[in-house]
Short mmCIF file of C-alpha atoms in Angstrom, two decimals:
data_model
loop_
_atom_site.label_atom_id
_atom_site.label_comp_id
_atom_site.label_asym_id
_atom_site.label_seq_id
_atom_site.Cartn_x
_atom_site.Cartn_y
_atom_site.Cartn_z
CA MET A 1427 108.34 88.97 108.73
CA PRO A 1428 108.36 92.86 107.92
CA ILE A 1429 105.51 94.82 107.35
CA VAL A 1430 105.56 96.89 103.86
CA LYS A 1431 104.06 100.33 103.70
CA VAL A 1432 102.52 102.53 101.21
CA ILE A 1433 102.83 106.47 100.43
CA GLU A 1434 101.66 107.56 97.69
CA VAL A 1435 103.60 111.45 96.30
CA ILE A 1436 103.25 113.85 93.09
CA ALA A 1437 106.48 114.87 92.24
CA SER A 1438 106.93 117.28 89.07
CA SER A 1439 110.52 117.96 86.49
CA GLU A 1440 111.30 120.72 83.87
CA LYS A 1441 113.76 118.06 82.20
CA SER A 1442 112.13 114.34 82.55
CA ILE A 1443 109.91 111.63 83.66
CA GLU A 1444 112.68 110.37 85.02
CA ASP A 1445 114.41 113.28 86.55
CA ALA A 1446 110.31 113.30 88.19
CA LEU A 1447 111.20 110.22 89.83
CA GLN A 1448 113.83 110.45 91.25
CA SER A 1449 113.15 113.64 92.85
CA ALA A 1450 110.17 111.56 93.86
CA VAL A 1451 112.12 109.32 95.33
CA GLN A 1452 114.76 111.90 96.99
CA GLU A 1453 112.39 113.50 98.65
CA ALA A 1454 111.04 110.63 100.17
CA SER A 1455 113.79 109.22 101.27
CA LYS A 1456 115.15 112.33 103.57
CA THR A 1457 112.50 111.31 106.02
CA VAL A 1458 111.76 107.32 104.85
CA HIS A 1459 113.38 104.91 105.30
CA ASN A 1460 113.72 100.97 103.72
CA ILE A 1461 112.55 102.07 100.48
CA ASP A 1462 112.18 99.13 98.28
CA SER A 1463 109.77 99.82 95.67
CA VAL A 1464 108.32 103.39 93.30
CA PHE A 1465 105.01 101.82 91.02
CA VAL A 1466 104.45 104.89 88.60
CA LYS A 1467 100.04 105.42 88.57
CA ASP A 1468 100.00 108.51 86.68
CA ILE A 1469 102.09 109.73 84.32
CA LYS A 1470 101.50 113.81 82.95
CA ALA A 1471 102.89 116.76 80.98
CA HIS A 1472 101.80 120.49 81.16
CA VAL A 1473 102.17 121.80 77.46
CA LYS A 1474 103.34 125.83 77.03
CA ASP A 1475 102.98 127.16 73.69
CA GLY A 1476 103.06 124.30 71.98
CA LYS A 1477 106.13 122.63 73.69
CA ILE A 1478 106.10 120.00 77.07
CA SER A 1479 106.79 122.30 79.96
CA THR A 1480 106.83 120.07 83.00
CA TYR A 1481 107.08 116.37 83.57
CA GLY A 1482 104.28 115.22 86.29
CA VAL A 1483 104.33 111.88 87.74
CA ILE A 1484 101.81 110.12 90.69
CA CYS A 1485 104.00 107.36 92.22
CA LYS A 1486 103.34 104.41 95.17
CA ILE A 1487 106.08 104.86 97.58
CA SER A 1488 106.69 101.30 99.26
CA PHE A 1489 108.97 101.15 102.18
CA ARG A 1490 109.81 98.68 105.09
CA LEU A 1491 108.28 99.82 108.88
CA ASP A 1492 111.38 99.31 111.18
CA GLU A 1493 111.76 95.91 113.34
CA GLU A 1494 110.83 96.52 117.20
CA ARG A 1495 114.08 94.73 118.87
#
């Protein structure tokens, strides 16, 4: 039975929430393998001069640990 580990990451984007989420997964996948899912814990936006300047997400990334052979 595989063991699943969860890490929490924060990512941001000037484009969109979806882009921030894609960035989180893309960066995590550079060092973490077997990513199964992403749970968005919180969404945030920074405002400057009455407009949204950046979007941010705090998310939990789940991945399966490699099995011993």
